[in-house]
Amino acid sequence: MRKYFNNHKYMKLDIEIENCGKISHASVAIAPFTVIGGANSSGKSFITRSLYSIFNSMADNSLQNIGEKLILRLLHMTSASEFELVAPNKQVKVNHKILLDAVCKLEQTVVFLRCDSSLSDVARHKLVNETISKAVRNCNIAFLEIEKIKKYEDYKTSLIAIREALVQFTKYINSPEGLFSETLSVALKNDFQENFQVVDLLELKNYKSVSTDLVKFNFKNVGKVEIDKDKVTVSFDVSKTKELETLNNVVFLESPVYWKLRKTLLNSTMSTSNIFFKKLFYKSNHLTGVPKYFLDLVKLVETKYKSNENSSENYELYNDITTLIGGELDLLDSGELCFKDSATKRNININLTASGITNLGLIGLLLKQNVIAKGSFIFVDEPEVNLHPAWQRVLIDVLYRLSRSGINIVMASHSVDMMKYIENIMEDLDDDEINAHFAVTQMSKEGYSVNDELDPLEKLSAIKSDLNSSYVDMFMEGSW
């Protein structure tokens, strides 16, 4: 059984992306502060949405989470199956009680081993496998007792499902790589479809690619994700995915327009909590038109997390943001998101606030709620949209401070101003600091990453030059 450590360090990854949307081929480096720059329609948003989908799915479906879900499912199925016993005799009741005790014992064993790392891996495996085997034997005994009795048909079906779940848990203990890949493949297919709002994953394939080409995400020395037609295949070395699996919350920030339409998007006839409660029981088989990353963020915003080791540093930044925007975003008991003006003490409807206030206020709210902390990832897609250049500079400063506190930033932008603000930050650092903290990818209109051999500062200069070229062309043509 694997042991887990919450050792959040600055993450460095190299990823090759092929045939995804506008992207023909891109080499993307991930660092504490990652910049993806280039002209419109160069594939930047395909990178941010795809990587968000992968990172968020891995965080939600870590081996530890998979194990916890399997145990909970076993407990719930075994407990609930008692209601399917129709006028059971004494022996049937006893058999069910023994089975339930065995499943509870399995859960207790797993919890014990997760808290106590003194046993060797061999001893841990042996203890868990013996506990599973006992539960399987008890399940078989319960099944044989009622196998030929018609009134127990529903109970028999439940026992078969319980036995299959126990076999699945055996696989989790003895062959975690396979189960991790299977679980992540299913989760990723759903996340790709819902984050891109596509009916068929074939829609994500680059139109220039040939029929035999796959959509590929190759994480150097870690593993890969491939999309073939409508199937997602995942292959990761689980011994090298601990950083990705133990990520704190992964967040995607896009246009503040979503937040201004939040109530309508989430269905004005139902509270958001009921929406998520409903989703626990009814799997949606249709696209809503609202990207999953927005719903993920709404759910995170509505949750208050315990303080952590860098809460004081984050709270200082939260206070600075509050001072900058003259107030804070707040979630009212009614579920409404509003801006609390520091000067007037009034609650102002979010629809009446500037985009800069909404963008920065949302980051402040995430800090206040401890949603983002050391080890978190924030994907920011084209934050310059509807944002005044003065607010752009403030936002870059805030994102940089977040990255210095251990919160990973991945930002896609086609703003010359934003590139200049980041360049100004880099110019105050030495080369080693720049190379350790920043990663820059330049995307061409043809969907390729270019100038991969340049260092981060040189790439920013190249991106600025490329983005400025359209203005130069307009000036030369007399259109300016």
PDB file of C-alpha atoms in Angstrom, residues 47-63 65 183-192 195 243-252 292-294 296-297 375-379:
ATOM      1  CA  ILE A  47      -3.504  24.237 -23.536  1.00  0.00           C
ATOM      2  CA  THR A  48      -5.003  25.785 -20.398  1.00  0.00           C
ATOM      3  CA  ARG A  49      -8.318  23.909 -20.577  1.00  0.00           C
ATOM      4  CA  SER A  50      -6.646  20.588 -21.370  1.00  0.00           C
ATOM      5  CA  LEU A  51      -4.072  20.870 -18.600  1.00  0.00           C
ATOM      6  CA  TYR A  52      -6.729  22.020 -16.137  1.00  0.00           C
ATOM      7  CA  SER A  53      -8.790  18.944 -17.038  1.00  0.00           C
ATOM      8  CA  ILE A  54      -5.819  16.626 -16.509  1.00  0.00           C
ATOM      9  CA  PHE A  55      -4.512  18.230 -13.310  1.00  0.00           C
ATOM     10  CA  ASN A  56      -7.959  18.519 -11.745  1.00  0.00           C
ATOM     11  CA  SER A  57      -8.866  14.928 -12.637  1.00  0.00           C
ATOM     12  CA  MET A  58      -5.606  13.657 -11.150  1.00  0.00           C
ATOM     13  CA  ALA A  59      -6.153  15.623  -7.947  1.00  0.00           C
ATOM     14  CA  ASP A  60      -9.736  14.332  -7.656  1.00  0.00           C
ATOM     15  CA  ASN A  61      -8.790  10.759  -8.544  1.00  0.00           C
ATOM     16  CA  SER A  62      -5.558  10.218  -6.654  1.00  0.00           C
ATOM     17  CA  LEU A  63      -4.882   6.684  -5.480  1.00  0.00           C
ATOM     18  CA  ASN A  65      -9.118   9.178  -3.155  1.00  0.00           C
ATOM     19  CA  THR A 183     -10.392   5.509 -13.195  1.00  0.00           C
ATOM     20  CA  LEU A 184      -8.554   8.515 -14.605  1.00  0.00           C
ATOM     21  CA  SER A 185      -9.460   7.578 -18.197  1.00  0.00           C
ATOM     22  CA  VAL A 186     -13.177   7.632 -17.377  1.00  0.00           C
ATOM     23  CA  ALA A 187     -12.914  10.881 -15.389  1.00  0.00           C
ATOM     24  CA  LEU A 188     -10.854  12.613 -18.070  1.00  0.00           C
ATOM     25  CA  LYS A 189     -13.247  11.758 -20.875  1.00  0.00           C
ATOM     26  CA  ASN A 190     -16.041  13.433 -18.945  1.00  0.00           C
ATOM     27  CA  ASP A 191     -13.884  16.429 -17.981  1.00  0.00           C
ATOM     28  CA  PHE A 192     -12.677  17.001 -21.556  1.00  0.00           C
ATOM     29  CA  ASN A 195     -14.785  21.694 -20.057  1.00  0.00           C
ATOM     30  CA  GLU A 243       3.038  15.815  -6.720  1.00  0.00           C
ATOM     31  CA  LEU A 244       0.132  15.796  -9.155  1.00  0.00           C
ATOM     32  CA  GLU A 245      -2.008  13.556  -6.933  1.00  0.00           C
ATOM     33  CA  THR A 246      -1.444  15.614  -3.789  1.00  0.00           C
ATOM     34  CA  LEU A 247      -2.202  18.964  -5.378  1.00  0.00           C
ATOM     35  CA  ASN A 248      -4.313  21.320  -3.370  1.00  0.00           C
ATOM     36  CA  ASN A 249      -7.334  22.702  -5.200  1.00  0.00           C
ATOM     37  CA  VAL A 250      -6.991  23.300  -8.937  1.00  0.00           C
ATOM     38  CA  VAL A 251      -8.784  26.442 -10.141  1.00  0.00           C
ATOM     39  CA  PHE A 252      -9.642  27.824 -13.576  1.00  0.00           C
ATOM     40  CA  LYS A 292     -17.420  22.248 -15.777  1.00  0.00           C
ATOM     41  CA  TYR A 293     -14.453  24.340 -14.630  1.00  0.00           C
ATOM     42  CA  PHE A 294     -16.862  27.146 -13.720  1.00  0.00           C
ATOM     43  CA  ASP A 296     -15.997  23.333 -10.060  1.00  0.00           C
ATOM     44  CA  LEU A 297     -14.980  26.828  -8.976  1.00  0.00           C
ATOM     45  CA  GLY A 375       0.417  23.419  -3.846  1.00  0.00           C
ATOM     46  CA  SER A 376      -2.678  24.786  -5.595  1.00  0.00           C
ATOM     47  CA  PHE A 377      -2.834  25.484  -9.324  1.00  0.00           C
ATOM     48  CA  ILE A 378      -4.546  28.534 -10.816  1.00  0.00           C
ATOM     49  CA  PHE A 379      -5.156  28.491 -14.570  1.00  0.00           C
TER      50      PHE A 379
END
